[in-house]
Amino acid sequence: MEKLELIRQNLTPINDALPTLLPQARLRSLSAMNTLGTPRIKYPKLYADNFNATLRAEIADEPIDGWQLTKSTSCLHLRNIGSGLRLRFLKKFKFEGSVPPAGPNLRRREAWVQPAMLDQELSGKKPLSDSEIVLVWTEANGIFHCSAYQPTGTGRFHSSSDG
């Protein structure tokens, strides 16, 4: 089997679950922010963090077939039980490109410079254990758009001196 096909097969249960899970996480996040009196528009990072935490809780309550949440509750990372493929949920970067830069986090920097997946051969009991996909989400008017990427460079954060 080709690596790309195995990745597609691994992501199918994620793709099937998101149309239900994303709106539920949105409603719970907005409800919590309304209770706290913190409008989403004024606190976009709080919303993104709250959304990811709520989505994590949704997945913990209703596990996605073949996927397991990682132990860290400060993020939303999953690992495919059969293949070892890792998946990170991140909010779309609002400046250049869709995938947020790696930043200073060592584990994220390592993941962002992994070899291109299509150039690798399948082997071993967990053939995708050295591979990581980033699922980038964005929302407009209550509609979610998700894209899966393999980051191939560390990128950089936008600064006030950038054009």
Short mmCIF file of C-alpha atoms in Angstrom, two decimals:
data_model
loop_
_atom_site.label_atom_id
_atom_site.label_comp_id
_atom_site.label_asym_id
_atom_site.label_seq_id
_atom_site.Cartn_x
_atom_site.Cartn_y
_atom_site.Cartn_z
CA MET A 1 0.00 0.00 0.00
CA GLU A 2 1.21 3.54 -0.77
CA LYS A 3 1.95 5.87 2.12
CA LEU A 4 -0.53 8.51 0.92
CA GLU A 5 -3.32 5.93 0.73
CA LEU A 6 -2.57 4.72 4.28
CA ILE A 7 -2.69 8.33 5.50
CA ARG A 8 -6.05 8.83 3.77
CA GLN A 9 -7.43 5.66 5.34
CA ASN A 10 -6.19 6.75 8.78
CA LEU A 11 -7.81 10.18 8.44
CA THR A 12 -11.23 8.85 7.31
CA PRO A 13 -12.61 8.41 10.87
CA ILE A 14 -11.43 11.95 11.74
CA ASN A 15 -13.11 13.31 8.63
CA ASP A 16 -16.31 11.45 9.46
CA ALA A 17 -16.41 12.71 13.08
CA LEU A 18 -15.63 16.40 12.53
CA PRO A 19 -18.99 17.52 11.07
CA THR A 20 -20.60 16.60 14.41
CA LEU A 21 -17.77 17.42 16.82
CA LEU A 22 -16.81 20.87 15.51
CA PRO A 23 -20.26 22.51 15.92
CA GLN A 24 -20.65 20.94 19.38
CA ALA A 25 -17.27 22.32 20.46
CA ARG A 26 -18.19 25.73 19.03
CA LEU A 27 -21.46 25.91 20.96
CA ARG A 28 -19.84 24.84 24.23
CA SER A 29 -16.96 27.29 23.77
CA LEU A 30 -19.23 30.22 22.97
CA SER A 31 -21.50 29.36 25.88
CA ALA A 32 -18.55 29.35 28.29
CA MET A 33 -17.22 32.63 26.92
CA ASN A 34 -20.68 34.23 27.18
CA THR A 35 -20.92 33.09 30.79
CA LEU A 36 -17.55 34.70 31.50
CA GLY A 37 -18.47 37.88 29.64
CA THR A 38 -15.56 37.49 27.22
CA PRO A 39 -16.73 38.19 23.65
CA ARG A 40 -15.13 36.00 21.00
CA ILE A 41 -14.26 39.00 18.80
CA LYS A 42 -12.23 40.68 21.58
CA TYR A 43 -10.54 37.45 22.70
CA PRO A 44 -9.74 35.39 19.59
CA LYS A 45 -6.85 33.47 21.20
CA LEU A 46 -9.01 32.61 24.21
CA TYR A 47 -11.68 31.35 21.81
CA ALA A 48 -9.18 29.21 19.88
CA ASP A 49 -7.73 27.73 23.08
CA ASN A 50 -11.19 27.19 24.53
CA PHE A 51 -12.38 25.61 21.28
CA ASN A 52 -9.45 23.17 21.16
CA ALA A 53 -9.94 22.25 24.85
CA THR A 54 -13.67 21.73 24.29
CA LEU A 55 -13.05 19.67 21.15
CA ARG A 56 -10.55 17.60 23.14
CA ALA A 57 -13.24 16.96 25.77
CA GLU A 58 -15.73 16.00 23.04
CA ILE A 59 -13.25 13.47 21.62
CA ALA A 60 -12.52 12.12 25.10
CA ASP A 61 -16.27 11.57 25.62
CA GLU A 62 -16.75 10.03 22.15
CA PRO A 63 -13.41 8.56 20.98
CA ILE A 64 -12.74 8.52 17.26
CA ASP A 65 -12.31 5.01 15.91
CA GLY A 66 -8.64 4.07 15.71
CA TRP A 67 -7.37 7.28 17.36
CA GLN A 68 -6.16 8.03 20.87
CA LEU A 69 -5.74 11.43 22.55
CA THR A 70 -2.26 12.23 23.83
CA LYS A 71 -1.87 12.82 27.57
CA SER A 72 -1.14 16.55 27.40
CA THR A 73 -4.30 18.58 27.99
CA SER A 74 -2.69 21.85 26.88
CA CYS A 75 -3.09 20.86 23.23
CA LEU A 76 -5.17 18.70 20.94
CA HIS A 77 -2.97 15.92 19.59
CA LEU A 78 -4.04 12.45 18.54
CA ARG A 79 -2.15 9.29 17.60
CA ASN A 80 -3.47 6.58 15.32
CA ILE A 81 -3.34 3.34 17.26
CA GLY A 82 -2.60 1.10 14.27
CA SER A 83 -0.19 3.11 12.14
CA GLY A 84 1.40 5.50 14.67
CA LEU A 85 0.46 8.60 12.61
CA ARG A 86 0.33 11.74 14.79
CA LEU A 87 -2.22 14.51 14.25
CA ARG A 88 -2.23 18.06 15.65
CA PHE A 89 -5.30 20.32 15.62
CA LEU A 90 -4.34 23.98 15.22
CA LYS A 91 -6.19 27.16 14.37
CA LYS A 92 -5.29 28.58 10.96
CA PHE A 93 -2.47 31.12 11.10
CA LYS A 94 -3.85 34.59 10.36
CA PHE A 95 -0.81 35.90 8.50
CA GLU A 96 1.12 34.23 5.63
CA GLY A 97 0.24 30.62 4.92
CA SER A 98 -2.24 28.43 6.71
CA VAL A 99 0.00 26.41 9.00
CA PRO A 100 1.22 28.27 12.10
CA PRO A 101 5.02 28.52 12.41
CA ALA A 102 6.82 26.03 14.63
CA GLY A 103 7.91 28.71 17.10
CA PRO A 104 10.23 27.84 20.01
CA ASN A 105 8.63 24.51 21.01
CA LEU A 106 11.26 21.81 20.36
CA ARG A 107 8.81 18.97 19.63
CA ARG A 108 6.87 21.17 17.22
CA ARG A 109 10.08 22.32 15.48
CA GLU A 110 11.06 18.66 14.97
CA ALA A 111 7.65 17.86 13.53
CA TRP A 112 7.76 20.85 11.20
CA VAL A 113 10.98 19.70 9.51
CA GLN A 114 10.14 16.01 9.05
CA PRO A 115 11.07 14.48 5.70
CA ALA A 116 8.36 14.69 3.04
CA MET A 117 6.02 11.75 3.59
CA LEU A 118 5.72 10.73 -0.01
CA ASP A 119 9.48 10.20 -0.20
CA GLN A 120 9.41 7.61 2.59
CA GLU A 121 8.86 3.88 2.29
CA LEU A 122 6.28 2.03 4.38
CA SER A 123 7.84 -0.38 6.82
CA GLY A 124 7.47 -1.79 10.29
CA LYS A 125 4.58 -2.54 12.59
CA LYS A 126 3.56 1.15 12.80
CA PRO A 127 4.61 2.47 9.38
CA LEU A 128 3.60 6.10 10.03
CA SER A 129 5.10 6.47 13.51
CA ASP A 130 7.64 9.00 12.23
CA SER A 131 4.97 11.10 10.45
CA GLU A 132 2.85 13.98 11.68
CA ILE A 133 -0.08 15.75 10.06
CA VAL A 134 -1.39 19.16 11.07
CA LEU A 135 -5.13 19.61 10.79
CA VAL A 136 -5.71 23.35 10.49
CA TRP A 137 -9.18 24.67 11.26
CA THR A 138 -10.82 27.99 10.64
CA GLU A 139 -14.36 29.17 11.14
CA ALA A 140 -16.42 31.81 9.37
CA ASN A 141 -20.05 32.48 10.30
CA GLY A 142 -20.31 29.18 12.14
CA ILE A 143 -19.02 27.16 9.17
CA PHE A 144 -15.79 25.21 9.66
CA HIS A 145 -13.09 24.58 7.10
CA CYS A 146 -10.35 22.07 7.83
CA SER A 147 -7.25 21.21 5.85
CA ALA A 148 -4.61 18.59 6.54
CA TYR A 149 -0.96 19.50 5.96
CA GLN A 150 2.46 18.08 6.41
CA PRO A 151 4.62 21.01 7.51
CA THR A 152 7.98 21.03 5.74
CA GLY A 153 9.62 24.11 7.25
CA THR A 154 9.62 25.93 10.58
CA GLY A 155 8.14 29.17 9.22
CA ARG A 156 8.17 32.39 11.21
CA PHE A 157 5.78 34.53 13.18
CA HIS A 158 4.62 37.83 11.71
CA SER A 159 6.05 40.91 13.41
CA SER A 160 5.11 44.57 13.29
CA SER A 161 8.13 45.24 11.03
CA ASP A 162 6.87 42.76 8.40
CA GLY A 163 5.15 44.34 5.39
#
